């Protein structure tokens, strides 16, 4: 109840901000018709962006690429991207495909169109290329996941050795070495894949010298280089630590903490925390979140290995220590996770309406399952710690006896000397049984934790709901007003390509008063088709208004009008009549909402 109240208070009054670039506006406006050819194309984003060699591709009415200048920032504003156009542009519709890198290191791309003089007579779809290469994207995501997993294992295992102080650390050496090499390999892979990931090209371009040079000079590349340097220092620290007999020295703990914080900072400096609102606080929260994740989840793996190799006497000290550390880590995760969720969402309304919100809900479910498994493990931890606590608090006093005197009755009747005594420990509370029970519980935690890290990897590469909402909310006054798009499927029963298909109708602005309509007809093969007649009428049965004929005009490839007056708000019935021949036609009804 308290957590829900805090969540509502935090998310209810969020100020606008972003952490993942989204397109705010274009100049010329998307879909506009300008009378004179523009000298530049300018994009404005919700945050600063980095430019690529191929950030802009402009296609003319003939679908051929238009030669352009070099991409730059407009007026030295880092949240803009601009390209110079040739001096003379032919009349018709131009398509602009763009791709930039947001401040949190993730590439974003899109396309829009504008027309010079008049729209092209045939609105053909221009192939602007894929948003990203599937193989490059898959390899990059895999490398990021392995990096998260290895970092958590490395930090957590070393923290377990320093803080929980097991008698034998030899079982932990192999996972530490494996984690170090995995993090090194995944970091090198991320460094090589950075250029093709940003450009949306195949992995074969990873070894291009110019592209690699640009990567090494950018912030994501510098963060990865810093991670490699910290890994070298970490190797030196681990060798030094392995030779120390007393791992409880404050120097070892301080050095380990500094190296772990530095590694976490290489993530925070190149992802969502590095852009948007409250950047210093967000980066601090991100570092603490990553460290707590490593200490808890990586420590679980270390505990699992310790349970297999260590003696029961050692576990009565080690397990309670880790339980206290894990509890503190969960508190840090809860506080920092709540803050990061608020920062990424902005409001509760985008929780279920965006991919970021749905992924966050999935992570919440997985974390809840992880906490339930952790709670079950704490019950086993308490049972393991109980004998040690009893031994410390219940030490019987001995009375001196003469030499040769008979043993005391308590000794002769103690549970340790009487077989089958009912007060003796049962099989379920034996050290081996307790160790097996805790091991199974921790194994479940480790499996769920791997799923949590996988969701986190996808989440960090997803556009936050706050940025998406801000881009939609802050559209400038010069852009086109909101529109309503309706898809009308039709089937006249004939076997021709034009006999069955869809009509895409755009109603602009779908409000009381004068409206414009544009309609494009697609045949059964999804291509544009030419039909002899398309008629659209509007009726409002609840007020006995209509039918009002839109009187569409064939513009050579699409149908349109700019003079449909709808006098009242409400849910109107739009009837679309498609005639494909002299005798074949069909009428389809759709409901459209007209705002006041």
Coordinates of C-alpha atoms in Angstrom, one line a residue:
X1 CA 0.0 0.0 0.0
X2 CA 2.8 2.4 0.9
X3 CA 4.8 1.5 -2.2
X4 CA 1.7 2.1 -4.4
X5 CA 1.1 5.5 -2.7
X6 CA 4.7 6.6 -3.3
X7 CA 4.5 5.4 -6.9
X8 CA 1.4 7.5 -7.6
X9 CA 2.9 10.6 -5.9
X10 CA 6.1 10.3 -7.9
X11 CA 4.5 9.6 -11.3
X12 CA 1.6 12.0 -10.9
X13 CA 3.5 15.3 -11.2
X14 CA 6.4 14.6 -13.5
X15 CA 7.9 17.4 -15.4
X16 CA 8.6 17.0 -19.2
X17 CA 12.0 15.5 -20.1
X18 CA 13.5 12.7 -22.1
X19 CA 16.3 10.2 -22.1
X20 CA 16.4 8.8 -25.6
X21 CA 16.1 11.1 -28.6
X22 CA 12.7 11.5 -30.3
X23 CA 12.0 13.7 -33.3
X24 CA 10.2 16.9 -32.2
X25 CA 9.8 18.7 -35.5
X26 CA 10.9 19.0 -39.1
X27 CA 11.5 21.9 -41.4
X28 CA 9.8 21.7 -43.9
X29 CA 6.9 20.1 -42.0
X30 CA 6.1 16.5 -42.6
X31 CA 3.5 16.3 -45.4
X32 CA 3.6 20.0 -46.3
X33 CA 3.6 21.6 -49.7
X34 CA 6.0 24.5 -50.1
X35 CA 5.9 26.9 -53.0
X36 CA 9.7 27.5 -53.1
X37 CA 12.3 24.8 -52.8
X38 CA 14.0 25.0 -49.3
X39 CA 17.7 25.5 -49.0
X40 CA 18.0 23.1 -46.0
X41 CA 16.2 20.3 -44.3
X42 CA 16.4 20.7 -40.5
X43 CA 15.3 18.2 -37.8
X44 CA 14.8 19.1 -34.1
X45 CA 15.0 16.5 -31.4
X46 CA 14.1 16.2 -27.7
X47 CA 17.7 15.9 -26.7
X48 CA 21.2 16.3 -28.2
X49 CA 22.1 13.9 -31.0
X50 CA 25.3 12.8 -32.8
X51 CA 25.6 12.8 -36.5
X52 CA 26.8 10.1 -38.9
X53 CA 28.3 10.3 -42.3
X54 CA 25.1 9.1 -43.8
X55 CA 22.6 10.8 -41.4
X56 CA 20.5 12.1 -44.3
X57 CA 19.3 10.4 -47.5
X58 CA 17.0 12.5 -49.7
X59 CA 15.0 10.9 -52.5
X60 CA 13.3 12.9 -55.3
X61 CA 10.0 12.4 -57.1
X62 CA 11.8 10.0 -59.5
X63 CA 12.9 7.9 -56.4
X64 CA 16.6 8.7 -57.2
X65 CA 18.8 10.0 -54.4
X66 CA 19.3 13.8 -54.3
X67 CA 22.9 15.0 -53.8
X68 CA 23.2 16.9 -50.5
X69 CA 25.9 18.6 -48.3
X70 CA 27.4 17.3 -45.1
X71 CA 25.2 16.8 -42.1
X72 CA 25.7 19.5 -39.4
X73 CA 24.0 21.0 -36.3
X74 CA 21.8 24.0 -37.1
X75 CA 23.1 27.1 -35.4
X76 CA 25.4 25.0 -33.2
X77 CA 22.5 23.5 -31.4
X78 CA 23.3 19.9 -30.5
X79 CA 19.6 18.9 -30.5
X80 CA 19.3 19.6 -34.3
X81 CA 20.5 18.1 -37.5
X82 CA 20.6 19.9 -40.8
X83 CA 21.5 19.1 -44.4
X84 CA 21.9 21.5 -47.4
X85 CA 19.8 20.8 -50.5
X86 CA 20.8 21.6 -54.2
X87 CA 19.9 25.1 -55.5
X88 CA 17.1 23.8 -57.8
X89 CA 14.6 21.1 -57.0
X90 CA 12.0 19.8 -59.4
X91 CA 8.3 20.0 -58.5
X92 CA 7.0 16.9 -56.7
X93 CA 7.3 15.0 -53.4
X94 CA 10.6 14.4 -51.7
X95 CA 11.3 11.7 -49.0
X96 CA 13.9 12.3 -46.3
X97 CA 15.3 9.3 -44.5
X98 CA 17.4 10.2 -41.4
X99 CA 19.4 8.4 -38.8
X100 CA 21.2 9.9 -35.7
X101 CA 22.6 8.7 -32.4
X102 CA 20.9 10.0 -29.2
X103 CA 22.8 11.2 -26.2
X104 CA 22.3 7.9 -24.5
X105 CA 24.2 6.1 -27.3
X106 CA 21.2 4.5 -29.0
X107 CA 20.6 5.2 -32.8
X108 CA 17.2 6.4 -33.8
X109 CA 15.9 6.7 -37.4
X110 CA 12.8 7.6 -39.4
X111 CA 11.6 9.3 -42.6
X112 CA 9.2 12.0 -43.6
X113 CA 8.2 13.7 -46.8
X114 CA 7.5 17.2 -48.2
X115 CA 6.5 18.5 -51.6
X116 CA 7.7 21.4 -53.7
X117 CA 5.0 23.2 -55.8
X118 CA 2.6 20.3 -55.7
X119 CA 2.5 16.7 -54.7
X120 CA 3.6 14.1 -57.1
X121 CA 0.8 12.6 -59.2
X122 CA 1.7 9.1 -58.1
X123 CA 2.6 8.5 -54.4
X124 CA 5.1 5.7 -54.7
X125 CA 6.6 4.1 -51.6
X126 CA 10.4 4.9 -51.5
X127 CA 12.6 2.2 -50.0
X128 CA 14.7 4.1 -47.5
X129 CA 16.5 0.9 -46.3
X130 CA 16.1 -1.0 -43.0
X131 CA 16.3 0.8 -39.7
X132 CA 19.0 -1.6 -38.6
X133 CA 20.8 -4.7 -39.8
X134 CA 19.2 -7.7 -38.0
X135 CA 22.5 -9.6 -37.6
X136 CA 24.3 -6.5 -36.2
X137 CA 21.4 -5.8 -33.9
X138 CA 21.3 -9.4 -32.6
X139 CA 25.0 -9.5 -32.0
X140 CA 25.0 -6.1 -30.3
X141 CA 22.1 -7.1 -28.0
X142 CA 23.9 -10.5 -27.1
X143 CA 27.1 -8.7 -26.3
X144 CA 25.3 -6.2 -24.1
X145 CA 23.5 -9.0 -22.2
X146 CA 26.8 -11.0 -21.7
X147 CA 28.4 -7.8 -20.4
X148 CA 25.7 -7.2 -17.9
X149 CA 25.8 -10.9 -16.8
X150 CA 29.6 -10.9 -16.5
X151 CA 29.8 -7.6 -14.6
X152 CA 27.2 -8.8 -12.1
X153 CA 29.1 -12.1 -11.6
X154 CA 32.5 -10.4 -11.3
X155 CA 31.4 -7.7 -8.8
X156 CA 29.2 -10.1 -6.8
X157 CA 31.7 -12.9 -6.5
X158 CA 34.5 -10.6 -5.3
X159 CA 32.2 -8.7 -3.0
X160 CA 31.1 -12.1 -1.5
X161 CA 34.7 -13.0 -0.9
X162 CA 35.5 -9.7 0.8
X163 CA 32.3 -9.2 2.8
X164 CA 31.2 -12.7 3.7
X165 CA 34.7 -14.1 4.2
X166 CA 34.2 -17.8 3.5
X167 CA 37.0 -20.1 4.8
X168 CA 37.7 -21.4 1.3
X169 CA 37.7 -19.1 -1.7
X170 CA 39.1 -21.6 -4.2
X171 CA 35.6 -22.5 -5.5
X172 CA 35.2 -18.8 -6.4
X173 CA 38.3 -18.4 -8.5
X174 CA 36.9 -20.1 -11.7
X175 CA 33.7 -18.0 -11.9
X176 CA 35.8 -14.8 -11.3
X177 CA 38.2 -15.7 -14.1
X178 CA 35.3 -16.6 -16.4
X179 CA 33.4 -13.4 -15.6
X180 CA 36.6 -11.3 -16.3
X181 CA 37.2 -12.9 -19.7
X182 CA 33.6 -12.7 -20.7
X183 CA 33.4 -9.0 -19.8
X184 CA 36.6 -8.4 -21.7
X185 CA 35.4 -10.2 -24.8
X186 CA 31.9 -8.6 -24.8
X187 CA 33.4 -5.1 -24.3
X188 CA 35.7 -5.6 -27.3
X189 CA 32.7 -6.9 -29.3
X190 CA 30.7 -3.9 -28.4
X191 CA 33.6 -1.6 -29.4
X192 CA 33.8 -3.2 -32.8
X193 CA 30.1 -3.4 -33.4
X194 CA 29.5 0.2 -32.3
X195 CA 30.0 1.7 -35.8
X196 CA 27.8 -0.8 -37.7
X197 CA 25.2 -0.6 -34.9
X198 CA 25.0 3.2 -35.3
X199 CA 24.9 3.2 -39.1
X200 CA 22.5 0.2 -39.4
X201 CA 25.0 -1.7 -41.5
X202 CA 26.2 -5.3 -41.5
X203 CA 28.9 -6.6 -39.1
X204 CA 31.4 -6.8 -41.9
X205 CA 31.9 -3.0 -41.6
X206 CA 33.1 -3.4 -38.0
X207 CA 36.7 -3.4 -39.1
X208 CA 36.5 -0.3 -41.2
X209 CA 39.4 1.9 -39.9
X210 CA 37.5 5.2 -40.4
X211 CA 34.4 4.0 -38.7
X212 CA 36.4 2.6 -35.8
X213 CA 38.2 5.9 -35.4
X214 CA 34.9 7.7 -35.1
X215 CA 33.8 5.2 -32.5
X216 CA 36.9 5.7 -30.4
X217 CA 36.4 9.5 -30.4
X218 CA 32.7 9.4 -29.4
X219 CA 31.4 9.1 -25.8
X220 CA 30.1 5.5 -26.1
X221 CA 33.5 4.5 -27.5
X222 CA 35.4 6.3 -24.8
X223 CA 33.2 4.6 -22.1
X224 CA 34.1 1.2 -23.6
X225 CA 37.8 2.1 -23.6
X226 CA 37.5 3.2 -20.0
X227 CA 35.9 -0.2 -19.2
X228 CA 38.8 -2.0 -20.8
X229 CA 41.3 0.0 -18.8
X230 CA 39.4 -0.7 -15.6
X231 CA 39.4 -4.4 -16.4
X232 CA 43.2 -4.4 -16.7
X233 CA 43.4 -2.7 -13.3
X234 CA 40.8 -5.2 -11.9
X235 CA 43.1 -8.1 -13.1
X236 CA 46.0 -6.6 -11.2
X237 CA 43.8 -6.1 -8.1
X238 CA 42.5 -9.7 -8.3
X239 CA 46.1 -11.1 -8.5
X240 CA 47.1 -9.0 -5.5
X241 CA 44.0 -10.0 -3.6
X242 CA 44.6 -13.7 -4.2
X243 CA 48.0 -13.4 -2.5
X244 CA 46.7 -11.7 0.6
X245 CA 45.9 -13.9 3.5
X246 CA 43.7 -11.3 5.3
X247 CA 41.0 -10.2 3.0
X248 CA 39.4 -8.1 5.7
X249 CA 41.8 -5.2 5.2
X250 CA 40.1 -1.9 4.6
X251 CA 42.5 -1.2 1.7
X252 CA 41.3 -4.3 -0.2
X253 CA 37.6 -3.3 0.3
X254 CA 38.2 0.3 -0.7
X255 CA 40.1 -0.7 -3.9
X256 CA 37.5 -3.2 -4.8
X257 CA 34.7 -0.7 -4.3
X258 CA 36.4 1.9 -6.4
X259 CA 37.0 -0.5 -9.3
X260 CA 33.4 -1.7 -9.1
X261 CA 32.0 1.8 -9.1
X262 CA 34.2 2.7 -12.0
X263 CA 32.9 -0.2 -14.1
X264 CA 29.3 0.7 -13.2
X265 CA 30.0 4.3 -14.3
X266 CA 31.0 3.1 -17.8
X267 CA 27.4 2.0 -18.2
X268 CA 25.8 5.0 -16.6
X269 CA 27.8 7.4 -18.8
X270 CA 26.7 5.9 -22.0
X271 CA 23.0 5.0 -21.5
X272 CA 19.7 6.5 -20.3
X273 CA 21.1 8.1 -17.2
X274 CA 23.4 10.3 -19.2
X275 CA 20.6 12.2 -20.9
X276 CA 17.4 13.9 -19.8
X277 CA 16.6 15.5 -16.5
X278 CA 18.7 15.3 -13.3
X279 CA 21.7 13.8 -15.0
X280 CA 24.0 13.8 -11.9
X281 CA 21.4 12.3 -9.7
X282 CA 20.4 9.8 -12.4
X283 CA 24.0 8.6 -13.0
X284 CA 24.5 8.2 -9.2
X285 CA 21.3 6.2 -9.0
X286 CA 22.3 4.1 -12.0
X287 CA 25.8 3.3 -10.5
X288 CA 24.2 2.3 -7.2
X289 CA 21.6 0.2 -9.0
X290 CA 24.2 -1.7 -11.0
X291 CA 26.4 -2.2 -7.9
X292 CA 23.5 -3.5 -5.9
X293 CA 22.5 -5.8 -8.7
X294 CA 26.0 -7.2 -8.9
X295 CA 26.4 -7.7 -5.2
X296 CA 23.0 -9.5 -4.9
X297 CA 22.8 -11.5 -8.1
X298 CA 26.5 -12.2 -8.5
X299 CA 26.7 -13.0 -4.8
X300 CA 23.9 -15.6 -5.3
X301 CA 26.2 -17.5 -7.7
X302 CA 29.1 -17.3 -5.2
X303 CA 26.8 -18.6 -2.4
X304 CA 25.6 -21.4 -4.6
X305 CA 29.2 -22.5 -5.2
X306 CA 30.1 -22.1 -1.5
X307 CA 27.1 -24.3 -0.5
X308 CA 28.5 -27.1 -2.6
X309 CA 32.1 -27.0 -1.3
X310 CA 32.2 -25.5 2.2
X311 CA 31.6 -27.2 5.6
X312 CA 28.5 -26.7 7.7
X313 CA 30.4 -24.8 10.4
X314 CA 31.6 -22.3 7.8
X315 CA 28.1 -21.8 6.5
X316 CA 26.7 -20.9 9.8
X317 CA 28.8 -17.7 9.6
X318 CA 28.9 -17.0 5.9
X319 CA 25.2 -17.5 5.0
X320 CA 23.8 -15.0 7.6
X321 CA 26.4 -12.4 6.5
X322 CA 25.3 -12.7 2.9
X323 CA 21.6 -12.6 3.9
X324 CA 22.2 -9.2 5.6
X325 CA 24.1 -7.9 2.6
X326 CA 21.5 -9.1 0.1
X327 CA 18.7 -7.4 2.1
X328 CA 20.6 -4.1 2.0
X329 CA 21.1 -4.6 -1.8
X330 CA 17.4 -5.1 -2.2
X331 CA 16.6 -1.9 -0.4
X332 CA 19.0 0.0 -2.7
X333 CA 17.5 -1.7 -5.8
X334 CA 14.0 -0.7 -4.7
X335 CA 14.8 3.0 -4.1
X336 CA 17.0 3.4 -7.3
X337 CA 14.6 1.3 -9.4
X338 CA 11.6 3.4 -8.3
X339 CA 13.5 6.6 -9.2
X340 CA 14.6 5.3 -12.6
X341 CA 11.1 4.1 -13.4
X342 CA 9.6 7.6 -12.7
X343 CA 12.4 9.2 -14.8
X344 CA 11.8 6.9 -17.7
X345 CA 8.0 6.9 -17.6
X346 CA 7.0 10.4 -16.6
X347 CA 3.3 9.4 -15.9
X348 CA 1.2 6.3 -15.2
X349 CA -0.6 6.8 -18.5
X350 CA 2.3 5.5 -20.6
X351 CA 2.9 2.4 -18.4
X352 CA 0.7 0.2 -20.5
X353 CA 0.6 2.3 -23.7
X354 CA 4.3 2.1 -24.7
X355 CA 6.8 -0.7 -25.2
X356 CA 9.0 0.8 -22.5
X357 CA 6.1 0.7 -20.0
X358 CA 5.2 -2.9 -20.9
X359 CA 8.8 -4.0 -20.5
X360 CA 8.9 -2.3 -17.2
X361 CA 5.8 -4.2 -16.1
X362 CA 7.4 -7.4 -17.2
X363 CA 10.6 -6.6 -15.2
X364 CA 8.4 -5.8 -12.2
X365 CA 6.8 -9.2 -12.4
X366 CA 10.2 -10.9 -12.7
X367 CA 11.6 -9.0 -9.8
X368 CA 8.6 -9.9 -7.7
X369 CA 9.2 -13.5 -8.4
X370 CA 12.8 -13.0 -7.5
X371 CA 11.9 -11.4 -4.2
X372 CA 9.5 -14.3 -3.4
X373 CA 12.4 -16.8 -4.0
X374 CA 14.7 -14.7 -1.9
X375 CA 12.2 -14.7 0.9
X376 CA 12.0 -18.4 0.8
X377 CA 15.8 -18.6 0.9
X378 CA 15.9 -16.4 4.0
X379 CA 13.8 -19.1 5.8
X380 CA 16.5 -21.6 5.1
X381 CA 19.2 -19.1 6.1
X382 CA 17.5 -18.6 9.5
X383 CA 17.5 -22.4 10.1
X384 CA 21.2 -22.7 9.2
X385 CA 22.0 -19.7 11.5
X386 CA 20.0 -21.0 14.4
X387 CA 22.5 -23.7 15.7
X388 CA 25.3 -21.2 15.8
X389 CA 23.2 -18.6 17.7
X390 CA 22.1 -21.3 20.2
X391 CA 25.7 -22.4 20.7
X392 CA 26.8 -18.9 21.5
X393 CA 24.0 -18.2 23.9
X394 CA 23.6 -21.5 25.7
X395 CA 27.0 -22.6 27.1
X396 CA 26.4 -24.8 30.2
X397 CA 28.4 -24.1 33.4
X398 CA 30.6 -27.0 34.6
X399 CA 31.1 -27.8 38.3
X400 CA 34.6 -29.1 39.2
X401 CA 34.5 -32.8 40.2
X402 CA 37.1 -34.9 42.0
X403 CA 39.3 -37.1 39.9
X404 CA 37.6 -40.4 39.1
X405 CA 34.2 -39.1 40.0
X406 CA 31.3 -40.5 37.8
X407 CA 30.1 -38.4 35.0
X408 CA 27.3 -35.9 35.6
X409 CA 23.8 -37.0 34.7
X410 CA 23.5 -34.3 32.1
X411 CA 26.5 -35.7 30.3
X412 CA 25.3 -39.3 30.4
X413 CA 21.8 -38.2 29.2
X414 CA 22.9 -35.6 26.7
X415 CA 21.3 -35.8 23.2
X416 CA 24.8 -36.4 21.8
X417 CA 25.3 -39.7 23.7
X418 CA 21.8 -41.2 23.8
X419 CA 20.8 -42.7 20.5
X420 CA 17.3 -42.0 19.3
X421 CA 16.6 -39.2 21.8
X422 CA 13.5 -37.3 20.8
X423 CA 15.2 -33.9 21.4
X424 CA 18.0 -34.7 18.9
X425 CA 18.2 -33.0 15.6
X426 CA 15.9 -34.5 12.9
X427 CA 16.9 -35.4 9.4
X428 CA 15.2 -32.3 8.0
X429 CA 17.4 -30.0 10.2
X430 CA 20.7 -31.8 9.6
X431 CA 23.4 -29.7 8.1
X432 CA 23.3 -31.6 4.8
X433 CA 19.6 -31.3 4.5
X434 CA 19.6 -27.5 5.2
X435 CA 22.4 -27.0 2.7
X436 CA 20.6 -28.9 0.0
X437 CA 17.4 -26.9 0.7
X438 CA 19.1 -23.6 0.5
X439 CA 21.1 -24.6 -2.6
X440 CA 17.8 -25.4 -4.4
X441 CA 16.3 -22.1 -3.4
X442 CA 19.3 -20.1 -4.4
X443 CA 19.4 -22.0 -7.8
X444 CA 15.9 -20.7 -8.5
X445 CA 17.0 -17.2 -7.6
X446 CA 19.9 -17.4 -10.0
X447 CA 17.6 -18.6 -12.9
X448 CA 15.1 -15.8 -12.3
X449 CA 17.9 -13.3 -11.9
X450 CA 19.2 -14.2 -15.4
X451 CA 15.7 -13.5 -16.8
X452 CA 15.7 -10.1 -15.0
X453 CA 19.0 -9.2 -16.6
X454 CA 17.7 -10.2 -20.0
X455 CA 14.7 -7.9 -19.7
X456 CA 16.9 -5.1 -18.4
X457 CA 19.1 -5.4 -21.5
X458 CA 16.1 -5.0 -23.8
X459 CA 14.7 -2.2 -21.6
X460 CA 17.9 -0.1 -21.8
X461 CA 17.6 -0.2 -25.6
X462 CA 14.0 0.9 -25.7
X463 CA 12.7 4.5 -26.1
X464 CA 11.4 5.6 -22.7
X465 CA 7.8 6.5 -22.4
X466 CA 8.6 10.0 -21.2
X467 CA 10.5 10.8 -24.4
X468 CA 7.8 9.4 -26.6
X469 CA 5.1 11.4 -24.8
X470 CA 7.2 14.6 -24.9
X471 CA 7.8 14.3 -28.6
X472 CA 4.1 14.0 -29.2
X473 CA 3.1 16.8 -26.8
X474 CA 5.6 19.4 -27.9
X475 CA 4.9 19.4 -31.6
X476 CA 5.5 23.0 -32.8
X477 CA 2.7 25.3 -34.1
X478 CA 4.0 25.1 -37.6
X479 CA 3.3 21.4 -38.1
X480 CA 0.2 19.9 -39.5
X481 CA -2.8 19.5 -37.1
X482 CA -3.7 16.1 -35.7
X483 CA -5.4 13.7 -38.1
X484 CA -7.6 10.6 -37.9
X485 CA -6.6 7.7 -40.1
X486 CA -9.1 5.1 -41.0
X487 CA -8.5 1.9 -43.0
X488 CA -11.5 0.7 -44.9
X489 CA -11.3 -2.9 -46.3
X490 CA -13.5 -3.6 -49.3
X491 CA -14.4 -6.6 -51.5
X492 CA -16.6 -6.4 -54.6
X493 CA -16.5 -10.1 -55.2
X494 CA -14.5 -9.9 -58.5
X495 CA -11.2 -11.6 -59.1
X496 CA -9.4 -8.6 -60.4
X497 CA -6.6 -6.9 -58.4
X498 CA -8.9 -3.9 -58.0
X499 CA -11.8 -6.0 -56.8
X500 CA -10.5 -6.4 -53.3
X501 CA -8.2 -4.3 -51.1
X502 CA -8.1 -1.4 -48.7
X503 CA -8.8 2.4 -48.8
X504 CA -6.6 4.4 -46.5
X505 CA -8.5 7.6 -45.5
X506 CA -7.0 10.5 -43.6
X507 CA -9.4 13.0 -42.0
X508 CA -7.7 16.3 -41.1
X509 CA -8.1 17.5 -38.4
X510 CA -11.2 15.5 -37.5
X511 CA -12.8 18.4 -35.6
X512 CA -16.0 20.5 -36.0
X513 CA -15.8 22.8 -39.0
X514 CA -13.9 22.5 -42.2
X515 CA -11.9 19.3 -42.8
X516 CA -9.7 17.9 -45.5
X517 CA -9.7 14.3 -46.7
X518 CA -7.1 12.3 -48.5
X519 CA -7.8 8.7 -49.7
X520 CA -5.4 6.2 -51.3
X521 CA -6.7 2.9 -52.7
X522 CA -4.6 -0.3 -52.5
X523 CA -5.5 -3.5 -54.4
X524 CA -5.2 -7.1 -53.3
X525 CA -1.5 -7.0 -54.1
X526 CA -1.0 -4.1 -51.6
X527 CA -0.1 -1.8 -54.6
X528 CA -1.7 1.4 -55.6
X529 CA -4.7 1.0 -57.9
X530 CA -6.7 3.3 -60.1
X531 CA -10.5 3.1 -59.8
X532 CA -13.2 5.0 -61.7
X533 CA -15.0 6.3 -58.6
X534 CA -14.5 6.8 -54.8
X535 CA -17.3 8.4 -52.8
X536 CA -17.3 9.3 -49.1
X537 CA -20.3 10.6 -47.1
X538 CA -20.8 11.4 -43.5
X539 CA -24.0 11.1 -41.3
X540 CA -24.8 11.8 -37.7
X541 CA -27.9 9.6 -37.0
X542 CA -28.2 10.8 -33.4
X543 CA -28.8 14.4 -34.6
X544 CA -30.4 13.5 -37.9
X545 CA -27.7 15.2 -39.9
X546 CA -26.5 14.0 -43.3
X547 CA -25.5 12.4 -45.5
X548 CA -22.9 15.0 -46.3
X549 CA -21.0 14.2 -49.5
X550 CA -17.3 14.8 -49.4
X551 CA -17.1 15.2 -53.2
X552 CA -13.6 13.7 -53.6
X553 CA -11.6 14.7 -56.6
X554 CA -9.3 12.2 -58.4
X555 CA -5.8 13.7 -58.1
X556 CA -4.1 11.1 -60.2
X557 CA -3.1 8.4 -57.7
X558 CA -5.1 9.5 -54.7
X559 CA -8.4 11.2 -54.0
X560 CA -8.8 14.4 -51.9
X561 CA -10.8 17.4 -50.9
X562 CA -10.3 20.3 -48.5
X563 CA -13.9 21.5 -48.1
X564 CA -15.9 19.0 -46.0
X565 CA -17.8 20.9 -43.2
X566 CA -18.9 18.8 -40.3
X567 CA -21.1 21.0 -38.1
X568 CA -21.4 19.0 -34.8
X569 CA -19.2 16.9 -32.6
X570 CA -19.9 13.2 -32.0
X571 CA -19.5 9.8 -33.6
X572 CA -20.3 10.1 -37.3
X573 CA -21.0 7.3 -39.7
X574 CA -18.6 7.4 -42.7
X575 CA -19.8 5.5 -45.8
X576 CA -17.1 4.7 -48.4
X577 CA -18.3 3.6 -51.8
X578 CA -15.7 2.0 -54.0
X579 CA -16.6 1.4 -57.7
X580 CA -14.1 -0.6 -59.6
X581 CA -16.0 -1.0 -62.9
X582 CA -19.3 0.0 -64.5
X583 CA -21.2 -2.6 -62.6
X584 CA -19.0 -3.6 -59.6
X585 CA -19.1 -1.5 -56.5
X586 CA -19.4 -1.9 -52.7
X587 CA -20.2 0.4 -49.8
X588 CA -18.5 0.0 -46.4
X589 CA -19.5 1.8 -43.1
X590 CA -17.0 3.0 -40.5
X591 CA -17.5 5.1 -37.3
X592 CA -15.3 8.1 -36.9
X593 CA -15.0 10.5 -33.9
X594 CA -15.3 14.2 -34.6
X595 CA -14.0 16.4 -31.7
X596 CA -15.4 19.8 -30.7

